Short mmCIF file of N, CA and C in Angstrom, two decimals:
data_model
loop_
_atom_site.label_atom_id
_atom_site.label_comp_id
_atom_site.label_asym_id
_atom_site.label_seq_id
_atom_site.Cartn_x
_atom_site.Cartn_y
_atom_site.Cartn_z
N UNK O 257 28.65 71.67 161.00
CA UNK O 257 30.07 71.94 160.86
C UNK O 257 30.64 72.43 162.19
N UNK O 258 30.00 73.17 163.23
CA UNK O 258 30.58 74.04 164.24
C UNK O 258 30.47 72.94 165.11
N UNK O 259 29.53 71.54 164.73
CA UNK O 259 29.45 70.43 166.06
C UNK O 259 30.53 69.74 165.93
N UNK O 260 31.25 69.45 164.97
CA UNK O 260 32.07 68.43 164.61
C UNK O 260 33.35 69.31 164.82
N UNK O 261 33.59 70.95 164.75
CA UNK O 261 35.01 71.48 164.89
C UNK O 261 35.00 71.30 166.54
N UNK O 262 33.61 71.42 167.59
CA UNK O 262 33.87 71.46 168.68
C UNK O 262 34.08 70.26 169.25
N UNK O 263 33.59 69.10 168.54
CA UNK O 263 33.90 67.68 168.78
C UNK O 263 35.56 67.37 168.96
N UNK O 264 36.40 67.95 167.49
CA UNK O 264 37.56 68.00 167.12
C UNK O 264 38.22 68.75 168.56
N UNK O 265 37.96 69.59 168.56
CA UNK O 265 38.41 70.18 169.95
C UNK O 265 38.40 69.89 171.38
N UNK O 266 37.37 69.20 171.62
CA UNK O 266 37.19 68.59 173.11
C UNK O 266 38.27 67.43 173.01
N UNK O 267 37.93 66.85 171.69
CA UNK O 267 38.67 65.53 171.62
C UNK O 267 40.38 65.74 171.39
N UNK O 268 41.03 66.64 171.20
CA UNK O 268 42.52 67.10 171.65
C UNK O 268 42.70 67.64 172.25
N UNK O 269 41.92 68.62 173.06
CA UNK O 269 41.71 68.67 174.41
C UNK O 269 42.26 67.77 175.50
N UNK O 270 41.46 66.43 175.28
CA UNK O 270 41.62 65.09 175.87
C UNK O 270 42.76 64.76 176.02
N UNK O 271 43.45 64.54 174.42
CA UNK O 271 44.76 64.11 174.18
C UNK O 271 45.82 64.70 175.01
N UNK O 272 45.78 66.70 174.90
CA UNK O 272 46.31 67.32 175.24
C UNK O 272 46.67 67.15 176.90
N UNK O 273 45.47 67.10 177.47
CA UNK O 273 45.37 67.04 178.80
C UNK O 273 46.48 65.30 179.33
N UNK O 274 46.17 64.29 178.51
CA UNK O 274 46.97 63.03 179.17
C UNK O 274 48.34 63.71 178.21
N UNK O 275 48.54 64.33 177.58
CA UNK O 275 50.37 64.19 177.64
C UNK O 275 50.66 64.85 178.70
N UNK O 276 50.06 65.94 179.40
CA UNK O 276 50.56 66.71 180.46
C UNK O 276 50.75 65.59 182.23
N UNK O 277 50.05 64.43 181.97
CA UNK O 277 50.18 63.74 183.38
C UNK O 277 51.30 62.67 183.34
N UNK O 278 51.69 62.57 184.54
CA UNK O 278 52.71 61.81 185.16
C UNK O 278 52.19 60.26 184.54
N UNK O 279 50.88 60.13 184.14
CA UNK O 279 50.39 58.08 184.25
C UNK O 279 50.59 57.96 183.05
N UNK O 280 50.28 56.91 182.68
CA UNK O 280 50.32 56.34 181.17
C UNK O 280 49.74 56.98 180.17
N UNK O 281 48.77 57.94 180.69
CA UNK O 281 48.23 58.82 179.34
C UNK O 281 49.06 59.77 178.22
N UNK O 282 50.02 59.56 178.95
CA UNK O 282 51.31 60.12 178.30
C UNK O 282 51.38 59.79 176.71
N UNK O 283 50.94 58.46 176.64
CA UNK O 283 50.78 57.79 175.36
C UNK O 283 50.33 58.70 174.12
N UNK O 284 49.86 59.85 174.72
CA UNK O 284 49.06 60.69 173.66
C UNK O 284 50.49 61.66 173.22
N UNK O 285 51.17 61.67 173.51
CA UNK O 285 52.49 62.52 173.28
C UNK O 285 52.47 62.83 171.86
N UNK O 286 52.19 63.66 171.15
CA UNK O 286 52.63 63.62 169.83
C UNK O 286 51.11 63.46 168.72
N UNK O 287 50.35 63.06 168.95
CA UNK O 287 48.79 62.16 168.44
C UNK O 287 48.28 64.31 168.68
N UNK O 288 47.46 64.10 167.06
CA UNK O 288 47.38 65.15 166.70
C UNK O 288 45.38 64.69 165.95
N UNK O 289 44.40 64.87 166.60
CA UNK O 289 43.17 64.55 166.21
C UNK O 289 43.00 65.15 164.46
N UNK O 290 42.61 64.55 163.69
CA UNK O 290 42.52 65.05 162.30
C UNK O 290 40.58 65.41 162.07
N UNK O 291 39.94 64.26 162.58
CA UNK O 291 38.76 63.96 161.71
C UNK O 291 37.97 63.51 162.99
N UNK O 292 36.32 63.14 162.35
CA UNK O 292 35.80 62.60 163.05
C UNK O 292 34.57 62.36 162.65
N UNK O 293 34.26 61.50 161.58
CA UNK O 293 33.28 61.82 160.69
C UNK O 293 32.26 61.48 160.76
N UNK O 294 31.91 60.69 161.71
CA UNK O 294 30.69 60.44 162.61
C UNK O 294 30.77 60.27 164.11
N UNK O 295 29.35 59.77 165.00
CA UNK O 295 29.69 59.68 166.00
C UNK O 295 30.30 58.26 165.92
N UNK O 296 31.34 58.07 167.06
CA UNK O 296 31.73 56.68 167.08
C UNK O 296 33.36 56.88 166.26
N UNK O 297 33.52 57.47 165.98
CA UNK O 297 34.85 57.70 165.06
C UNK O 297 35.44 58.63 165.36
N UNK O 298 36.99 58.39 165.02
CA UNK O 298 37.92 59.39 165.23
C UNK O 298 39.10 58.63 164.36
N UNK O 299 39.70 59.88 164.20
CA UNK O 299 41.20 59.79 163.12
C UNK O 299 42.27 60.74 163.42
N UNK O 300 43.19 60.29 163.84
CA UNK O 300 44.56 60.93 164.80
C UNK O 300 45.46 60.21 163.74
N UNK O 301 46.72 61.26 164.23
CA UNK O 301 48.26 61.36 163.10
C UNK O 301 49.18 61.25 164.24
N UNK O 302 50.48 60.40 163.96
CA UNK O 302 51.04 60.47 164.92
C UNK O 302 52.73 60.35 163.83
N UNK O 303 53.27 61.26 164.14
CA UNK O 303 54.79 61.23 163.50
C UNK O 303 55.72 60.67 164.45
N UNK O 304 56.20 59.35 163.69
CA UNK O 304 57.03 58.38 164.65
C UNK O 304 57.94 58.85 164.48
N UNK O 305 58.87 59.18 165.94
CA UNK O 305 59.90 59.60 166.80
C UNK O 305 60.56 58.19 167.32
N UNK O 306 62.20 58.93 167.68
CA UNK O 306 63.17 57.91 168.44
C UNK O 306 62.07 57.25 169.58
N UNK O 307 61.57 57.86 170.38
CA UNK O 307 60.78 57.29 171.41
C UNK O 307 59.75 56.11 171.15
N UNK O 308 59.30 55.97 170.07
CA UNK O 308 58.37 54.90 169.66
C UNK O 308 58.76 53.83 168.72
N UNK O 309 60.20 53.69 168.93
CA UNK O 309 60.71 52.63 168.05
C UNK O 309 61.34 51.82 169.28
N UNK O 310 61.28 50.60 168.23
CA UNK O 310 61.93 49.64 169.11
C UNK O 310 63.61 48.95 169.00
N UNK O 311 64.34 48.15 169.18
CA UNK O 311 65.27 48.06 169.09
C UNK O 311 66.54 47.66 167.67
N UNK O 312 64.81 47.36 167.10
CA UNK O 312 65.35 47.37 165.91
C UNK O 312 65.01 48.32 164.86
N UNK O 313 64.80 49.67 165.55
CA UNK O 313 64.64 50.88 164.49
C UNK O 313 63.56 50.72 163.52
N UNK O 314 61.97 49.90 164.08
CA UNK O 314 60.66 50.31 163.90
C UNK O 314 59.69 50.61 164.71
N UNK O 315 58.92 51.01 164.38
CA UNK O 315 57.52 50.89 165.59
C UNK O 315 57.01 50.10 166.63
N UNK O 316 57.44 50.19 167.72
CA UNK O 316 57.29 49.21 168.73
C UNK O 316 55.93 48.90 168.83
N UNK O 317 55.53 47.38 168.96
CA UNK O 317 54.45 47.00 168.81
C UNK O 317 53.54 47.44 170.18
N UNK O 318 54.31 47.35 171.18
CA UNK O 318 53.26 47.93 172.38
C UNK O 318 53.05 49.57 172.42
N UNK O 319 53.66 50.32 171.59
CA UNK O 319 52.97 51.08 171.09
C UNK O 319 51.78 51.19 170.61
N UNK O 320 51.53 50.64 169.22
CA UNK O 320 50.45 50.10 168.13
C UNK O 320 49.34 49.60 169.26
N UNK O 321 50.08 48.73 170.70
CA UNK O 321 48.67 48.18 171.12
C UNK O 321 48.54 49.28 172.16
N UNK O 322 49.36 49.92 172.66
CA UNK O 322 48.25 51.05 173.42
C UNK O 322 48.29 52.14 172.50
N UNK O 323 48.17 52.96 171.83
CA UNK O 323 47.27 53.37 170.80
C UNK O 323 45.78 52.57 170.54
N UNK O 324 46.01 51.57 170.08
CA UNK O 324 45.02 50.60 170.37
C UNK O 324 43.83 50.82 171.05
N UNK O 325 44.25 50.85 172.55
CA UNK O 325 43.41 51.42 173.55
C UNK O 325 42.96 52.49 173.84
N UNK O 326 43.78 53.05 173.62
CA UNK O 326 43.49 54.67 173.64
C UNK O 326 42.68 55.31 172.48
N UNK O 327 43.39 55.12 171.91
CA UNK O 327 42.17 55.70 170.41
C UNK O 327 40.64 55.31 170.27
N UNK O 328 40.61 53.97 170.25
CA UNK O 328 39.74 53.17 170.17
C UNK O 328 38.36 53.98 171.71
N UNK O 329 39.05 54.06 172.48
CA UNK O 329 38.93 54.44 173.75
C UNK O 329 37.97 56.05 173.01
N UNK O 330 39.01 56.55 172.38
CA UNK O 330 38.07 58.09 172.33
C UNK O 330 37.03 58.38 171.50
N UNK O 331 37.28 57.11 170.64
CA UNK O 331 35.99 56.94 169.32
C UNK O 331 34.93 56.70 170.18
N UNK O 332 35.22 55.73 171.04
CA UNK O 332 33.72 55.75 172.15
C UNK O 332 33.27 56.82 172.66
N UNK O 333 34.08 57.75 172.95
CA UNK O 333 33.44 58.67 173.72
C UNK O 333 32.35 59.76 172.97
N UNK O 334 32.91 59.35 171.48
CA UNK O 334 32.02 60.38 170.54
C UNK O 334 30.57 59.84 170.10
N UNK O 335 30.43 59.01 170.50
CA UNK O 335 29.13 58.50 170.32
C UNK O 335 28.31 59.04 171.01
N UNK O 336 26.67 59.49 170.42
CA UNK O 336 25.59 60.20 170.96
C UNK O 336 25.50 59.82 172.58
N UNK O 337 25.42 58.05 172.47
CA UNK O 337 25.07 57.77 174.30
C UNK O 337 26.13 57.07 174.67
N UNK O 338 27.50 57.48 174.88
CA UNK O 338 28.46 57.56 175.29
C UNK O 338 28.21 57.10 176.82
N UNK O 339 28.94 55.76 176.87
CA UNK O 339 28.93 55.16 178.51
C UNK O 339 29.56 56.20 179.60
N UNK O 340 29.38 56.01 180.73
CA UNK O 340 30.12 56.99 182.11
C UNK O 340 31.12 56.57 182.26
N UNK O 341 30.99 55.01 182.44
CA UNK O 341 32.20 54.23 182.74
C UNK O 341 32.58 53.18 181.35
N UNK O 342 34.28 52.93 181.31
CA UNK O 342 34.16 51.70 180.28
C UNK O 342 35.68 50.83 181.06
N UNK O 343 35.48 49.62 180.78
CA UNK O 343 36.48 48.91 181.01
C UNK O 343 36.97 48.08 179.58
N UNK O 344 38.44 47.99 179.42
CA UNK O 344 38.78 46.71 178.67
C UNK O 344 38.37 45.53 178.96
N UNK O 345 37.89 44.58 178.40
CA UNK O 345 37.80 43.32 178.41
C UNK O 345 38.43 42.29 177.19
N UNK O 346 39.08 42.52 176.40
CA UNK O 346 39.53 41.84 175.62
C UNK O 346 40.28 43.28 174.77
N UNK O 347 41.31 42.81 173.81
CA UNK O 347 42.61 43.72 172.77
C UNK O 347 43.26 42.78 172.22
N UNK O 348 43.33 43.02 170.98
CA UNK O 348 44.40 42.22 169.97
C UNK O 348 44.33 42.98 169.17
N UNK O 349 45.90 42.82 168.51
CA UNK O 349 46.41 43.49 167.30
C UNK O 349 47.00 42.69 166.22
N UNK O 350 46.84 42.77 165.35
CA UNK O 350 47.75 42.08 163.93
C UNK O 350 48.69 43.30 163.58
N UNK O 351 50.00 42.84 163.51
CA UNK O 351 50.77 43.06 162.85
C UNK O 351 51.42 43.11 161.50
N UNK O 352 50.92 43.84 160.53
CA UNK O 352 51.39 43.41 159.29
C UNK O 352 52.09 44.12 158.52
N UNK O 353 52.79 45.18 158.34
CA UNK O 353 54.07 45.45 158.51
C UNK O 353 54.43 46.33 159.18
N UNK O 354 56.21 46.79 158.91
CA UNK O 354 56.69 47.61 160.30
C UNK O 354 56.77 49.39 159.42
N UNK O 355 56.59 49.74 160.78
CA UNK O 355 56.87 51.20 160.85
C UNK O 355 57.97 52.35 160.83
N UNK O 356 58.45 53.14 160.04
CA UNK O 356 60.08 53.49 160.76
C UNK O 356 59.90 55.16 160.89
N UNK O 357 60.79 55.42 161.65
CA UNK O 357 60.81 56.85 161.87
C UNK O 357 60.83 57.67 161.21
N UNK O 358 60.12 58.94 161.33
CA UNK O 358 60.16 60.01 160.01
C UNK O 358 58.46 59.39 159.77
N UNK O 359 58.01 58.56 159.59
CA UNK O 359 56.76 58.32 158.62
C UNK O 359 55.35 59.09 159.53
N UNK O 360 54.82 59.19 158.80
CA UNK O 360 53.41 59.29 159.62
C UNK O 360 52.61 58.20 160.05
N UNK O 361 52.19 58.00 160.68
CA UNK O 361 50.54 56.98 161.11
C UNK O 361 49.91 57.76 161.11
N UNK O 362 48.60 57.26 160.28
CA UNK O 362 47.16 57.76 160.53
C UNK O 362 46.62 56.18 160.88
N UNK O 363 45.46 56.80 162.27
CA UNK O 363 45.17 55.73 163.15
C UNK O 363 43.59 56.19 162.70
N UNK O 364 42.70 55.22 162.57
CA UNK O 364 41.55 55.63 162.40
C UNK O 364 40.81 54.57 163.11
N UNK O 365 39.87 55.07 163.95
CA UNK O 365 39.12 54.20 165.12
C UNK O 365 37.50 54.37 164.89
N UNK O 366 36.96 53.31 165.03
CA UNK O 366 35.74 53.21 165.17
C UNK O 366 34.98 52.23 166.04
N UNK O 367 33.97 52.68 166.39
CA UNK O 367 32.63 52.24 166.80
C UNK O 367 31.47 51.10 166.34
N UNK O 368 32.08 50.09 166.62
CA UNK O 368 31.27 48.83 165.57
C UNK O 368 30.02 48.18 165.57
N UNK O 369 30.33 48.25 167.82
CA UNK O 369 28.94 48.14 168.01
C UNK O 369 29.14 48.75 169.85
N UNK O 370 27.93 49.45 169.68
CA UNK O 370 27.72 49.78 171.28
C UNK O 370 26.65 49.11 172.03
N UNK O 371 26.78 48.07 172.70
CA UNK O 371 25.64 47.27 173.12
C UNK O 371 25.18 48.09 174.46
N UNK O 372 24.27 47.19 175.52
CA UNK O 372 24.03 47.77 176.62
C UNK O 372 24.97 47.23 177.75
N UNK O 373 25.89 46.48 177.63
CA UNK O 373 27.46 46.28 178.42
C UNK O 373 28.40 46.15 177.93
N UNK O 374 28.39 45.90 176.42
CA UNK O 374 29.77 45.61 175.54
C UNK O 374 29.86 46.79 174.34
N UNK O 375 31.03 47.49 174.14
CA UNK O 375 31.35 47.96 173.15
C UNK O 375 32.59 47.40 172.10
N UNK O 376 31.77 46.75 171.01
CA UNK O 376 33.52 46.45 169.95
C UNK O 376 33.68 47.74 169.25
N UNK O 377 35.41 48.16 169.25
CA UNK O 377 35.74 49.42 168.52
C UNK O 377 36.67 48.57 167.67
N UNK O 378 37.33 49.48 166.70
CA UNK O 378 38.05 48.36 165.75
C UNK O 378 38.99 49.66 165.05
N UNK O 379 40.42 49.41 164.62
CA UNK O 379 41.55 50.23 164.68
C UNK O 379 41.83 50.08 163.21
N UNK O 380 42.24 50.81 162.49
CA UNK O 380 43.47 50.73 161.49
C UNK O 380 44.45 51.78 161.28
N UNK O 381 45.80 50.92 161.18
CA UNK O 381 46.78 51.94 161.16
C UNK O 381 47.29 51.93 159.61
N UNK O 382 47.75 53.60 159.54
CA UNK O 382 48.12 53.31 157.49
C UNK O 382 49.07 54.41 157.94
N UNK O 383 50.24 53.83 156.72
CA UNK O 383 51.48 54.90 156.38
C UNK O 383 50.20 56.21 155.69
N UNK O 384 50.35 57.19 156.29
CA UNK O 384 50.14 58.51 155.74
C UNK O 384 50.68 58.30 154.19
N UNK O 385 51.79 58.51 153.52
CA UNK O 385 52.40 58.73 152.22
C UNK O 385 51.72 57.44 151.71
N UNK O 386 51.61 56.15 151.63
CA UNK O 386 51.14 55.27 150.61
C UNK O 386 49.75 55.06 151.02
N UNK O 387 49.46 55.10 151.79
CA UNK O 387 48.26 54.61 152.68
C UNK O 387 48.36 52.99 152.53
N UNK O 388 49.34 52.59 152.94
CA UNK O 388 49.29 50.88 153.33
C UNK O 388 49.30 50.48 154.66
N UNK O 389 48.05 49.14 154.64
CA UNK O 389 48.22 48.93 156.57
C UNK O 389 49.02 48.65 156.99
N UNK O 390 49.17 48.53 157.91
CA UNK O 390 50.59 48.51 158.74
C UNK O 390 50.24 47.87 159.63
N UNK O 391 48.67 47.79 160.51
CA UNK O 391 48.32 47.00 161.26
C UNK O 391 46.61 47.36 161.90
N UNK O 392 46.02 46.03 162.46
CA UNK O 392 44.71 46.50 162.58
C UNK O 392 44.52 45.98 164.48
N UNK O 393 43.69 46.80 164.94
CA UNK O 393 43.37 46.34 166.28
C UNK O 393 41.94 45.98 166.85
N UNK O 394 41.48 44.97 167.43
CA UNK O 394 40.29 44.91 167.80
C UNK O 394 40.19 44.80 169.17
N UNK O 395 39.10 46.01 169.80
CA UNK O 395 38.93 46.40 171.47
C UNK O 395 37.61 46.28 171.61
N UNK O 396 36.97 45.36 173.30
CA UNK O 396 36.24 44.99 173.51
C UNK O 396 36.28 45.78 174.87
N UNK O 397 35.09 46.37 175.07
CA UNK O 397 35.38 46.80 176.42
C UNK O 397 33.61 46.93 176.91
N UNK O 398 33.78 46.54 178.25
CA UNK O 398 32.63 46.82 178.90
C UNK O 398 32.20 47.87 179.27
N UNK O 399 30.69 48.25 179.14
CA UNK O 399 30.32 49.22 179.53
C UNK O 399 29.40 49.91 180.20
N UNK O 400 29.01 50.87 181.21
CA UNK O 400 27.93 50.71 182.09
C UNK O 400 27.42 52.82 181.68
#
């Protein structure tokens, strides 16, 4: 129990630390770590704001895909033999329905397979209140 609250902690830590920088890690703005129920996994909440909608008053999809990356990104890191380095090599997202402000996302990321240069992680996003998908992501990234 005390490995997994300190897990929880390093890992918004993380989050905490990229909303504070000037680069794209900013993305974490708001993303609140919930869970983490093995290694390889993680589960973040994110309450959609004016800032993450798009022009037509839902969830902007390049949102959904960097979340995508990012999340996916920290589920790796919780794994026992956690790479030094990782690169993207492949991301896609399905879209299947939209998001609107006020709602929650719960993003839940996992660890599918950790090879000895490739890691697949794999995404789903659900309305918090119904728990319906909303959309799924699949991240390929290299790893050394």
């Amino acid at each position: 129990m005390s490995t997994t609250r300190n897990l929880l902690r390093t890992l918004q830590d993380l989050i905490t630390l990229g909303q504070k920088t000037e680069k794209f890690n900013r993305i974490f703005q708001g993303i609140r770590v919930v869970a983490s129920r093995k290694p390889g996994h993680i589960q973040c909440e994110l309450d959609i704001d004016e800032q993450h909608l798009n022009r037509n008053d839902t969830l902007h999809g390049g949102m959904l895909t960097a979340l995508t990356d990012s999340v996916s990104t920290l589920a790796l890191e919780t794994n026992e033999n956690k790479p030094s380095k990782s690169a993207s090599v492949e991301l896609s997202v399905s879209f299947l329905k939209a998001a609107k402000k006020g709602e929650t996302l719960v993003i839940d990321a996992d660890t599918v397979k950790l090879g000895r240069t490739l890691a697949f992680l794999s995404v789903e996003f659900r309305n918090k209140k119904n728990n319906e998908l909303l959309a799924t992501g699949k991240h390929t990234k290299y790893v050394a």
